Short mmCIF file of C-alpha atoms in Angstrom, two decimals:
data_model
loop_
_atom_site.label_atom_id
_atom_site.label_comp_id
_atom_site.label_asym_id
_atom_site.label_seq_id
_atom_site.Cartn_x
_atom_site.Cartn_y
_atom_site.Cartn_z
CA UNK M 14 0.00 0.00 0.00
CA UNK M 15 1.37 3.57 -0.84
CA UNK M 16 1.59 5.45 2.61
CA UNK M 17 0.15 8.58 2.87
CA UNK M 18 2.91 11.18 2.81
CA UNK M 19 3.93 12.98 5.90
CA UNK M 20 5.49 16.62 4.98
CA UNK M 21 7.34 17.57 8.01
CA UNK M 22 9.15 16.62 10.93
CA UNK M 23 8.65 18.04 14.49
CA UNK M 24 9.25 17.33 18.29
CA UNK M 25 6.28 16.53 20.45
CA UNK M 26 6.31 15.10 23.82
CA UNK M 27 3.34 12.67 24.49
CA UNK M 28 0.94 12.83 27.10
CA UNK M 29 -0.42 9.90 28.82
CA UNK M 30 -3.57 11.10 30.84
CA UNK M 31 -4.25 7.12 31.96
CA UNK M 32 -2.78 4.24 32.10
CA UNK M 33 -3.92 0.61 30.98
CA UNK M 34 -4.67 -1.84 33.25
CA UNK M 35 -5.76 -0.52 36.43
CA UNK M 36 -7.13 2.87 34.96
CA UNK M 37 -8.31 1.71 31.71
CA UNK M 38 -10.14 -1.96 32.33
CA UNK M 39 -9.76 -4.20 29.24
CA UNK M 40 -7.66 -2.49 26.99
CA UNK M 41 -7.17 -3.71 23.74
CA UNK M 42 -4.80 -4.46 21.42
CA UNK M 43 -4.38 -4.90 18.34
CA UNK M 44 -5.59 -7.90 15.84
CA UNK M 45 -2.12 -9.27 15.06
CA UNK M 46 -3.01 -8.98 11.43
CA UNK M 47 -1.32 -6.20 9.52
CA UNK M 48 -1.64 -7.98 6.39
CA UNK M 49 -1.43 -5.14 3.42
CA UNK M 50 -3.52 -6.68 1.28
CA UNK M 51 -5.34 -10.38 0.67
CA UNK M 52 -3.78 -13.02 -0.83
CA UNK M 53 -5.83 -12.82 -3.49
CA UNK M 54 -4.96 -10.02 -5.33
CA UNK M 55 -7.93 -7.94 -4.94
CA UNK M 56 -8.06 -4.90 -3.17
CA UNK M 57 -8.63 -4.85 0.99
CA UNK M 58 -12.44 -3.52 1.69
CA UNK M 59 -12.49 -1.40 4.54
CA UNK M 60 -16.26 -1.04 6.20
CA UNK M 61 -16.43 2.88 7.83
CA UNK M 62 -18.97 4.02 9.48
CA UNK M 63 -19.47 8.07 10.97
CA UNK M 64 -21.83 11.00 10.64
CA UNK M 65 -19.18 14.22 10.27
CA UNK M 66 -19.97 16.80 7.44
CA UNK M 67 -18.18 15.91 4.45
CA UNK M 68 -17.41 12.50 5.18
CA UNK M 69 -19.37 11.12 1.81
CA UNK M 70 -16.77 12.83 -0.44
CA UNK M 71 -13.40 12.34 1.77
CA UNK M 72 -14.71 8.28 1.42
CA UNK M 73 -15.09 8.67 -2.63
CA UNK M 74 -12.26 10.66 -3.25
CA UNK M 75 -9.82 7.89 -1.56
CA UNK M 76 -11.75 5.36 -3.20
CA UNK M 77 -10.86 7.17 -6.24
CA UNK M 78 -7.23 7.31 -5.52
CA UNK M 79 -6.42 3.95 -4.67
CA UNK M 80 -6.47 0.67 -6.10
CA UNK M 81 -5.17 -1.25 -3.03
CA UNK M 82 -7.94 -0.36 -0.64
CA UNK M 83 -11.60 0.29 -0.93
CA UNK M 84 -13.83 2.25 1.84
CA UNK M 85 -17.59 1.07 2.27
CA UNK M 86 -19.43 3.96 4.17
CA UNK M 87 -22.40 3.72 6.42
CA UNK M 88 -23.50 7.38 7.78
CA UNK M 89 -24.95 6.92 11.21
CA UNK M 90 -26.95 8.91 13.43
CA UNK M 91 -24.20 11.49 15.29
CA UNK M 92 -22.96 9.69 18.35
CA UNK M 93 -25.48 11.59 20.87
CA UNK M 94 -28.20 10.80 18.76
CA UNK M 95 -27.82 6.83 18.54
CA UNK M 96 -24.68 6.58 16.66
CA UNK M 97 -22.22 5.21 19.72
CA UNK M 98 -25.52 3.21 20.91
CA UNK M 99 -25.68 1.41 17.46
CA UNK M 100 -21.10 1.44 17.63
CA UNK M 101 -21.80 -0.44 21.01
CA UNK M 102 -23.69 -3.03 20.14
CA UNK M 103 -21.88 -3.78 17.19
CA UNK M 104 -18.84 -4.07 18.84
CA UNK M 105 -20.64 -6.69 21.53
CA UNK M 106 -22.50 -8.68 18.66
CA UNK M 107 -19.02 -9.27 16.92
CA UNK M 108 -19.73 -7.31 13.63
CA UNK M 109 -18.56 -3.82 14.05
CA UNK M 110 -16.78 -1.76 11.03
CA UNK M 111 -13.33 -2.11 10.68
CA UNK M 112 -12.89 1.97 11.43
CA UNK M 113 -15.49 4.57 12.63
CA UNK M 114 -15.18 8.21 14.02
CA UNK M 115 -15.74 8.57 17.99
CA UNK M 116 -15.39 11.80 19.40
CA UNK M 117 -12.85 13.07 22.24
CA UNK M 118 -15.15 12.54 24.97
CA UNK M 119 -16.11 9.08 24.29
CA UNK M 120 -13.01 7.63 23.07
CA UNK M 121 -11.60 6.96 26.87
CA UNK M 122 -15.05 5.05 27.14
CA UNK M 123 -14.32 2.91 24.27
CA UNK M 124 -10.44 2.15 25.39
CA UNK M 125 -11.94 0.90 28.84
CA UNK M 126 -14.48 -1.53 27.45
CA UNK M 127 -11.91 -2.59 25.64
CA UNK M 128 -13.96 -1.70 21.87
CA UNK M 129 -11.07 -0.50 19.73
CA UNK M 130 -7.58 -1.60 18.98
CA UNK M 131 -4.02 0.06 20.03
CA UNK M 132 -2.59 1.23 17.27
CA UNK M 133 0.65 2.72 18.03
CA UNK M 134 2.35 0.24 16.16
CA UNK M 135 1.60 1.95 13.15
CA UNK M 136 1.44 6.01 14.19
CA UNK M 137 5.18 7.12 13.58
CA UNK M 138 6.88 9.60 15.56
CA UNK M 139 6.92 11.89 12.29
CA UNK M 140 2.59 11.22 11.76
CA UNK M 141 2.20 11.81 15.82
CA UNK M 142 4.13 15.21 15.13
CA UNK M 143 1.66 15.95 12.44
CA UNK M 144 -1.26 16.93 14.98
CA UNK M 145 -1.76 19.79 17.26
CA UNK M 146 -0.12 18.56 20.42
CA UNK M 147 -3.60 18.69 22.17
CA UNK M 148 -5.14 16.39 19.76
CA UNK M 149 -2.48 13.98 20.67
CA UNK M 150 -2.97 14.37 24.29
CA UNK M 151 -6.29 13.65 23.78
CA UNK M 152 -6.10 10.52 21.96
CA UNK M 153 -2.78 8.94 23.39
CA UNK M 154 -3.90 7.14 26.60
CA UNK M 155 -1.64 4.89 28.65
CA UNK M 156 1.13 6.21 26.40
CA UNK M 157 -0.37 4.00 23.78
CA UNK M 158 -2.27 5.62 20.93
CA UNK M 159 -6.02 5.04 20.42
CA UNK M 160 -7.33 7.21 17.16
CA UNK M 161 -6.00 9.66 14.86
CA UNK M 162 -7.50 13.06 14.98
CA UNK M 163 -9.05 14.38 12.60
CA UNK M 164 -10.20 18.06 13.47
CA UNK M 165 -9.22 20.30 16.91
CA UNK M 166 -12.89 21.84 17.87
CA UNK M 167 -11.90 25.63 19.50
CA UNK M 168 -15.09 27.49 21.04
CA UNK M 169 -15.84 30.20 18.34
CA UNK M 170 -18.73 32.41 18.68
CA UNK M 171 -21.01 33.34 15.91
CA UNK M 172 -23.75 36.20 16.12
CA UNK M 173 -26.02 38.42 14.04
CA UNK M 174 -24.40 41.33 12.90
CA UNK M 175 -27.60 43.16 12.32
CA UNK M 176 -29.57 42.48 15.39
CA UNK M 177 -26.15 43.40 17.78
CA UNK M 178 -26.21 46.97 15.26
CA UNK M 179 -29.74 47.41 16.27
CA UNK M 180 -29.33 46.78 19.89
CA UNK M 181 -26.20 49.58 20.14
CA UNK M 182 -23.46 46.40 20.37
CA UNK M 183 -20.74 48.20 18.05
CA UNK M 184 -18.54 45.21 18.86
CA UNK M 185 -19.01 41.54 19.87
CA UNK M 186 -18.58 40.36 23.33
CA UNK M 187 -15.09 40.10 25.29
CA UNK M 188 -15.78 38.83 28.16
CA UNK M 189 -18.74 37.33 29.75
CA UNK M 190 -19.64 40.04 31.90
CA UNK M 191 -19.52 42.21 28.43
CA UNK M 192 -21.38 38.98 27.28
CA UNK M 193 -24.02 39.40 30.11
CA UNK M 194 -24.35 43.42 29.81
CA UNK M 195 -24.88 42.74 25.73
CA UNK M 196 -27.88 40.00 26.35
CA UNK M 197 -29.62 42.85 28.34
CA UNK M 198 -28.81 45.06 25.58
CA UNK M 199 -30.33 43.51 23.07
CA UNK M 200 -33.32 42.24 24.67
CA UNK M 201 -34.08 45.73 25.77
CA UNK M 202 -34.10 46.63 21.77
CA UNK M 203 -35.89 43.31 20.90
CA UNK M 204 -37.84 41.68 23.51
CA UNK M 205 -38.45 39.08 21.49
CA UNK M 206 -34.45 38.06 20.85
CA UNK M 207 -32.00 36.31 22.90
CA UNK M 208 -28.27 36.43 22.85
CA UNK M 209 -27.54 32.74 22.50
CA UNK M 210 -29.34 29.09 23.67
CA UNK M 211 -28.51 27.26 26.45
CA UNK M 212 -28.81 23.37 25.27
CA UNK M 213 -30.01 21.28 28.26
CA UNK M 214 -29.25 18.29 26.04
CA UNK M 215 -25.83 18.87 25.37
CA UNK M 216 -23.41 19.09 27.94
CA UNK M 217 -20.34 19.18 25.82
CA UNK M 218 -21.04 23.45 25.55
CA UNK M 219 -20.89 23.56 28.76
CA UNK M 220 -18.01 21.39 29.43
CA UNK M 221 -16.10 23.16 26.72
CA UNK M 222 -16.74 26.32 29.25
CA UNK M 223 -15.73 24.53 31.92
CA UNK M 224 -12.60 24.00 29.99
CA UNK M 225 -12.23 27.31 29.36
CA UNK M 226 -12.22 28.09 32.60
CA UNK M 227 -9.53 26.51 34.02
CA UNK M 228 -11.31 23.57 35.49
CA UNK M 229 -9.59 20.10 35.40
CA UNK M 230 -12.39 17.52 36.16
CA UNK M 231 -10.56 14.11 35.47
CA UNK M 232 -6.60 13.28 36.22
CA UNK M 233 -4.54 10.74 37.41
CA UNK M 234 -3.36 9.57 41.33
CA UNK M 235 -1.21 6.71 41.53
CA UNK M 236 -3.11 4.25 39.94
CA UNK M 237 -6.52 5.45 40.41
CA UNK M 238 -8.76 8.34 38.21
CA UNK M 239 -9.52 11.41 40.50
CA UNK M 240 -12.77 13.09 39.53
CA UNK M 241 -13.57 16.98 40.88
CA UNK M 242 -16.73 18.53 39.28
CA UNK M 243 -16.70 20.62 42.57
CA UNK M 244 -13.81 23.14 41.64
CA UNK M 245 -13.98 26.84 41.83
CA UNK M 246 -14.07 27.26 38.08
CA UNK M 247 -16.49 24.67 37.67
CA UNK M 248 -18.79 27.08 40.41
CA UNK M 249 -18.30 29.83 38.22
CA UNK M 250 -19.24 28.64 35.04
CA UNK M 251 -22.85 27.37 36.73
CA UNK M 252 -23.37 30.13 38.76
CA UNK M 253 -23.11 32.62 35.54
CA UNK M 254 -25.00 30.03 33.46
CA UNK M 255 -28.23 29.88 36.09
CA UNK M 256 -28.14 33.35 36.46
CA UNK M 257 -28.42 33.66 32.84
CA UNK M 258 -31.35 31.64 32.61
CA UNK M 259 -32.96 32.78 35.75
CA UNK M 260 -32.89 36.80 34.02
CA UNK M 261 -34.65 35.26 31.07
CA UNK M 262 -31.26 36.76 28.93
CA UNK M 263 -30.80 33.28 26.63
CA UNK M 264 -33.30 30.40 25.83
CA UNK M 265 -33.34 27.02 26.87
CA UNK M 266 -33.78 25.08 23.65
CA UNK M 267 -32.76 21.51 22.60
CA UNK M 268 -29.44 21.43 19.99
CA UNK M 269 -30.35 21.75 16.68
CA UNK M 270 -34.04 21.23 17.59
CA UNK M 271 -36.37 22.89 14.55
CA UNK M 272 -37.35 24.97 17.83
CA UNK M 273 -33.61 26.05 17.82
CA UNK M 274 -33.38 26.50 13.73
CA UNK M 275 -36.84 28.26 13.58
CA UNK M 276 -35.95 30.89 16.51
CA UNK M 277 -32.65 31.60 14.11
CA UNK M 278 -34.16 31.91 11.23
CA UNK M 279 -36.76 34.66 12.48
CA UNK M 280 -34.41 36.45 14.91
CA UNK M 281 -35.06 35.38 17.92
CA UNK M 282 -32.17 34.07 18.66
CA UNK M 283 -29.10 35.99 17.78
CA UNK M 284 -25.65 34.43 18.62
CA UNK M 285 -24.66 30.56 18.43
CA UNK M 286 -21.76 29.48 21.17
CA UNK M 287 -20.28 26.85 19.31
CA UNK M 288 -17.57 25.67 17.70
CA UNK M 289 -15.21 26.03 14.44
CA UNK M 290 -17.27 23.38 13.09
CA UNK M 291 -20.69 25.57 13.67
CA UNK M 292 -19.33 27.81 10.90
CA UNK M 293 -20.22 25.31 8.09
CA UNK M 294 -23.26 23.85 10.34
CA UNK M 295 -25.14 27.53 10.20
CA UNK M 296 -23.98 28.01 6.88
CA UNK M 297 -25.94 24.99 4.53
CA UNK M 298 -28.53 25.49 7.92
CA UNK M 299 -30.24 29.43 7.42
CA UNK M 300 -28.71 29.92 3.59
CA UNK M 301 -31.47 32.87 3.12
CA UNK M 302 -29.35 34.66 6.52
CA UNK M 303 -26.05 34.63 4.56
CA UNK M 304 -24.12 37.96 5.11
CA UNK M 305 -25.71 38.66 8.32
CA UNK M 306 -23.22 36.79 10.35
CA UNK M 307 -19.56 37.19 11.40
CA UNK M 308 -17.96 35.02 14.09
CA UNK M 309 -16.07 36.36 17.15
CA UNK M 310 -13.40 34.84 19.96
CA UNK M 311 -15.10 33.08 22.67
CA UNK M 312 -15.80 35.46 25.40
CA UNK M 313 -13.74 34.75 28.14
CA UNK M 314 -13.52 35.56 32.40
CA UNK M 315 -10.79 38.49 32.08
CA UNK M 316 -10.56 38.87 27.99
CA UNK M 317 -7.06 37.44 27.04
CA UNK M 318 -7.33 33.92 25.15
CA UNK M 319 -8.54 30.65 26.32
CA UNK M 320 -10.88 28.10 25.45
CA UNK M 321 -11.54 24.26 25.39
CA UNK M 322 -12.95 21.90 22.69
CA UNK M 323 -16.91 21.74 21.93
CA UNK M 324 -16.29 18.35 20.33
CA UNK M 325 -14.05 17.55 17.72
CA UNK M 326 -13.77 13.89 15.48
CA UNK M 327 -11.16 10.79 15.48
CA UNK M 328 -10.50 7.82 13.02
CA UNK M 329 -10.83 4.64 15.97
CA UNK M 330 -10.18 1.00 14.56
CA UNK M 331 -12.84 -1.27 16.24
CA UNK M 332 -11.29 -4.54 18.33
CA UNK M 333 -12.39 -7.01 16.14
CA UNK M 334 -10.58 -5.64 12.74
CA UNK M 335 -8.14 -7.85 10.72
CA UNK M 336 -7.90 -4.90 9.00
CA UNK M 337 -5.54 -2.91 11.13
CA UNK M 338 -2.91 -1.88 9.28
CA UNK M 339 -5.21 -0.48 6.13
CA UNK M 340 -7.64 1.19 8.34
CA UNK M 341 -4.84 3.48 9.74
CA UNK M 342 -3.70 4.12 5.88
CA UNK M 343 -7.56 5.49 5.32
CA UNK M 344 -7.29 7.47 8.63
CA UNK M 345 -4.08 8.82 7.66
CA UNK M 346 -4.95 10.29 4.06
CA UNK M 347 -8.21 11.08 5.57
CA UNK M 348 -6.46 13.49 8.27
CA UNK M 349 -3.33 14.78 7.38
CA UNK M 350 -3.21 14.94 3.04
CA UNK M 351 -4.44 18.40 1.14
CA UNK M 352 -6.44 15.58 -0.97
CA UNK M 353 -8.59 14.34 1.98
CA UNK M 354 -9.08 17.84 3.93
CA UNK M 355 -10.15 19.38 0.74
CA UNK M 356 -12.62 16.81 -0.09
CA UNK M 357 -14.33 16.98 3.37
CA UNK M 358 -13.96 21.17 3.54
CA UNK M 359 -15.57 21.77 -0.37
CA UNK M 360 -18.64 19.88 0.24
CA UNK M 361 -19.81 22.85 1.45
CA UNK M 362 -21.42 21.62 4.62
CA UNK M 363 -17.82 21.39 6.77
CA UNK M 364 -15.88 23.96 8.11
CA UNK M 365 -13.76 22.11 10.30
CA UNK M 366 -10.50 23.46 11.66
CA UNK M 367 -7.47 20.25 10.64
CA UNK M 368 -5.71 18.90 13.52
CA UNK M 369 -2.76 18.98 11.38
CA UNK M 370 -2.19 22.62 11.34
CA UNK M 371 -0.24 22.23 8.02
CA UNK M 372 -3.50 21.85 6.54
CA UNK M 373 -5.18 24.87 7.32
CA UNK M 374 -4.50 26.68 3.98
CA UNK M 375 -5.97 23.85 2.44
CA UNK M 376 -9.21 23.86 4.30
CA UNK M 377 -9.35 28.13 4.15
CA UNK M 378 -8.99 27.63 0.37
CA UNK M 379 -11.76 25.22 0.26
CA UNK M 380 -14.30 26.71 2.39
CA UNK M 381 -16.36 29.37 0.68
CA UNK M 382 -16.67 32.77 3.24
CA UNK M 383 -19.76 34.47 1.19
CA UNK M 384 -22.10 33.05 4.02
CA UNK M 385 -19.76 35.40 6.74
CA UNK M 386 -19.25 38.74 3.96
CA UNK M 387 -16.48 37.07 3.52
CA UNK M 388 -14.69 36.96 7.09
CA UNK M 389 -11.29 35.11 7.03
CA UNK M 390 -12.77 32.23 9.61
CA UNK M 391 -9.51 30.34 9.54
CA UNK M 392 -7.46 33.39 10.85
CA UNK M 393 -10.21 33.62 13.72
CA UNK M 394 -9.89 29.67 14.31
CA UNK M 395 -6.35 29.44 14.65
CA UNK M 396 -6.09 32.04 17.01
CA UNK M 397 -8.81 30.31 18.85
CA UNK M 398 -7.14 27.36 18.40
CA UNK M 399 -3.82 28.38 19.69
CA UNK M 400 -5.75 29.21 22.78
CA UNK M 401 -7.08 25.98 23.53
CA UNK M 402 -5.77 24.63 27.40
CA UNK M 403 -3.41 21.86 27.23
CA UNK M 404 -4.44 20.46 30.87
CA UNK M 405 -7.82 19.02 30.08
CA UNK M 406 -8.46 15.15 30.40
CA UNK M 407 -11.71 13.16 29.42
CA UNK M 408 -12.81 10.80 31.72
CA UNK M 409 -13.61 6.72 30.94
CA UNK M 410 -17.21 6.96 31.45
CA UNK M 411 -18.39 10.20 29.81
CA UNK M 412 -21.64 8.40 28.84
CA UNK M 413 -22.74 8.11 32.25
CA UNK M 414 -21.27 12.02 32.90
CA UNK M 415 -23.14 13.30 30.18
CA UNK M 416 -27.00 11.15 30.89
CA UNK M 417 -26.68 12.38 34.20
CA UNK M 418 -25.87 15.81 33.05
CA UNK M 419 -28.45 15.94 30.46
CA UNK M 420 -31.20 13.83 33.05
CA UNK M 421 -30.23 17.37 35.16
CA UNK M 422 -30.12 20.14 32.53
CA UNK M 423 -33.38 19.05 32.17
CA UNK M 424 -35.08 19.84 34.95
CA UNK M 425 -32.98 23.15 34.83
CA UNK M 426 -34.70 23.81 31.96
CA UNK M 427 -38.29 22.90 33.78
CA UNK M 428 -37.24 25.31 36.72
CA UNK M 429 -37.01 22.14 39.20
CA UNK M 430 -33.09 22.05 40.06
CA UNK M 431 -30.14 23.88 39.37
CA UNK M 432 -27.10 23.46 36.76
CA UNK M 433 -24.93 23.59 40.35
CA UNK M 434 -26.81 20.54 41.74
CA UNK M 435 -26.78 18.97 38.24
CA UNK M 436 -22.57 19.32 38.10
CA UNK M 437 -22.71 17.43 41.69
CA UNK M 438 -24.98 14.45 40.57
CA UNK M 439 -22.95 14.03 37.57
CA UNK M 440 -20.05 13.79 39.99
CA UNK M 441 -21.77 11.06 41.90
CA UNK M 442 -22.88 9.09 38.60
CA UNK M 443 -19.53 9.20 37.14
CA UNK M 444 -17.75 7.88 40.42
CA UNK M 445 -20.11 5.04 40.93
CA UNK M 446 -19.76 4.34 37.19
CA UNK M 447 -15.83 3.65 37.54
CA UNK M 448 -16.69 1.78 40.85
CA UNK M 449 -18.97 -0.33 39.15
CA UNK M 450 -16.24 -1.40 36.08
CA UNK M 451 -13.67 -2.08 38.73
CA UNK M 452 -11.67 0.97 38.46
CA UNK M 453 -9.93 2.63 41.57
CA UNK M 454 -11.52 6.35 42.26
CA UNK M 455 -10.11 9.32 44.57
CA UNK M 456 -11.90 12.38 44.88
#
């Protein structure tokens, strides 16, 4: 097979944020087959299955550019919406795709139940130098490495250009307290408009401000996980967040809801806190809005640079592959070539910032503006990007943090509890979670 080609050379120490055995329970390795390509002649079929924008053409235009391997896609529902549900019990009834994209979050959850395959046997030192030094972090675990990364996520925000005019906001938001001041603003000029949504369904926005913040809610002791929801940055980031929603100054609407899309579309809602990857997802969403929008630096607690990741994608090779060595070939082009970056990017529908920074000219070049006036987003991502704290960690149960986040959030959103009381349940959930798979806990 014709390895992808890696351009550059560059240090990067490695980050383990847990380690196999007693940390992560059952972790896997790899299938023992790296066999290039049958015996046969014929080319190795590789079954993929994902959900991220632009996936449909990155898949046809490597089929289209190799002989020796051929991809067979299956789009899913997006992880959160069924798509690790259906991964799960695929991977327990034996007949999971060879490769499949897993977000940052969930990946630890994977490596415990032991679901995917080590594959640092075939990551280089020169294709680990490739990626942002974050996205490493976050997918090396036990010093071994887990996925390849395909895009860094950094908290952008994107707002209404018009409606902030009308409501006397000459520039975007700062800081949250500018953030706060501006929501009054312009629902004293439109009573009927909101600054942004709070998702009671999503967690990760609010973990990615959590993030931002400073907060560290999973590391390592000896050979146990500590888990600290309780934190004075963690505090902070509720406290604002109720008080927010208590002042009526942003709505309480489910993710990409037609509630959601609807209030955008009319102007009731006039700011989105999301990610790089939002760019492209309000772009093919409100197409009669285009050149009404512009996108902004998150707001932060004292206005200089910071932020976490609101999701962001990985290539993961399922346990069960005999496939190994081909599947990290497709991952490879898929992530780090101009070819595969510029197939997912010109679909139109993707705006997503490369985890290999080299490609960022490529994806800027391929990602039409017109929707923004013609902002340069990728400028505005990479400082974002360059911002993003290099002390987070993801813990090995994030699907029990998240249900009992989103279980919370949604009486929050009934007036019933409080985002402060949901951050301690999740605490509680996600420590008898790693109890109950036999992992050691502190904290």
């Amino acid at each position: 097979m014709s390895a992808a080609p890696i351009r550059r050379r560059r240090p990067l120490a490695l980050t383990a944020v847990a380690l196999c055995g007693s940390l992560l329970a059952a972790c896997s390795g790899g299938s023992g087959d790296d066999a290039a390509a049958p015996g046969d002649g014929k080319p190795v079929t590789l079954t993929f299955w994902g959900w991220a924008k632009g996936t449909k053409e990155v898949v046809a235009a490597f089929n289209a550019s190799h002989k020796d391997i051929r991809v067979r896609f299956e789009e899913i529902p997006s992880g959160a919406a069924g798509g690790y549900a259906k991964l799960s019990n695929a991977v327990k009834a034996g007949n999971a795709p060879d490769v499949f994209n897993v977000e940052y979050p969930q990946l630890p959850d994977f490596v415990s139940q032991g679901a995917v395959q080590d594959i640092s046997r075939y990551v280089t030192d020169d294709l680990r130098a490739a990626y942002m030094p974050q996205a490493v972090a976050l997918t090396t675990l036990g010093g071994a490495q887990w996925a390849l990364p395909l895009d860094a996520s950094p908290q952008v925000f994107h707002y209404r250009k018009d409606l902030f005019r009308k409501a006397g906001i000459t520039q975007p938001p700062r800081t949250w307290n500018e953030f706060r001041t501006d929501a009054r603003k312009l629902k004293k000029a439109e009573p009927g408009a909101r600054i942004a949504t709070f998702f009671p369904d999503d967690p990760s926005t609010f973990e990615a401000m959590v993030w931002q913040a400073g907060a560290r809610w999973f590391g390592t002791e000896g050979d146990s996980w500590k888990v600290d929801f309780g934190g004075a940055q963690t505090d902070k980031v509720a406290d604002y967040w109720q008080k927010m929603i208590d002042d009526d100054l942003v709505r309480v609407q489910t993710s990409f809801s037609q509630e959601w899309t609807s209030s955008l579309q009319k102007g009731g809602t006039a700011g989105y806190l999301g990610a790089a990857w939002g760019g492209g997802v309000l772009a093919s969403t409100l197409p009669d809005a285009a050149g009404k929008w512009a996108a902004a630096p998150m707001p932060t607690w004292d206005g200089s640079a910071a932020g976490g990741m609101l999701g962001g994608t990985t290539f993961a090779v399922s346990k069960d592959s005999k496939k190994t060595k081909a599947a990290v070939e497709f991952a490879t082009w898929a992530t780090t070539t101009p070819e595969g970056i510029k197939a997912r990017i010109a679909s139109g529908t993707s705006s997503a910032y490369p985890a290999d920074p080299d490609l960022v000219p490529v994806a800027k070049a391929a990602f039409s503006t017109g929707f923004y006036g013609g902002q340069d987003l990728y400028a505005l991502y990479s400082a974002a990007a360059a911002a993003i704290r290099k002390d987070w960690t993801w813990g090995p149960a994030m699907g029990a943090t998240n249900t009992a986040l989103k279980d919370s959030f949604a009486k929050v959103a009934a007036g019933s509890s409080t985002i402060s009381l949901a951050v301690r349940g999740a605490q509680r959930a996600t420590v008898a979670e790693l109890r109950n798979r036999g992992l050691k806990v502190t904290g």
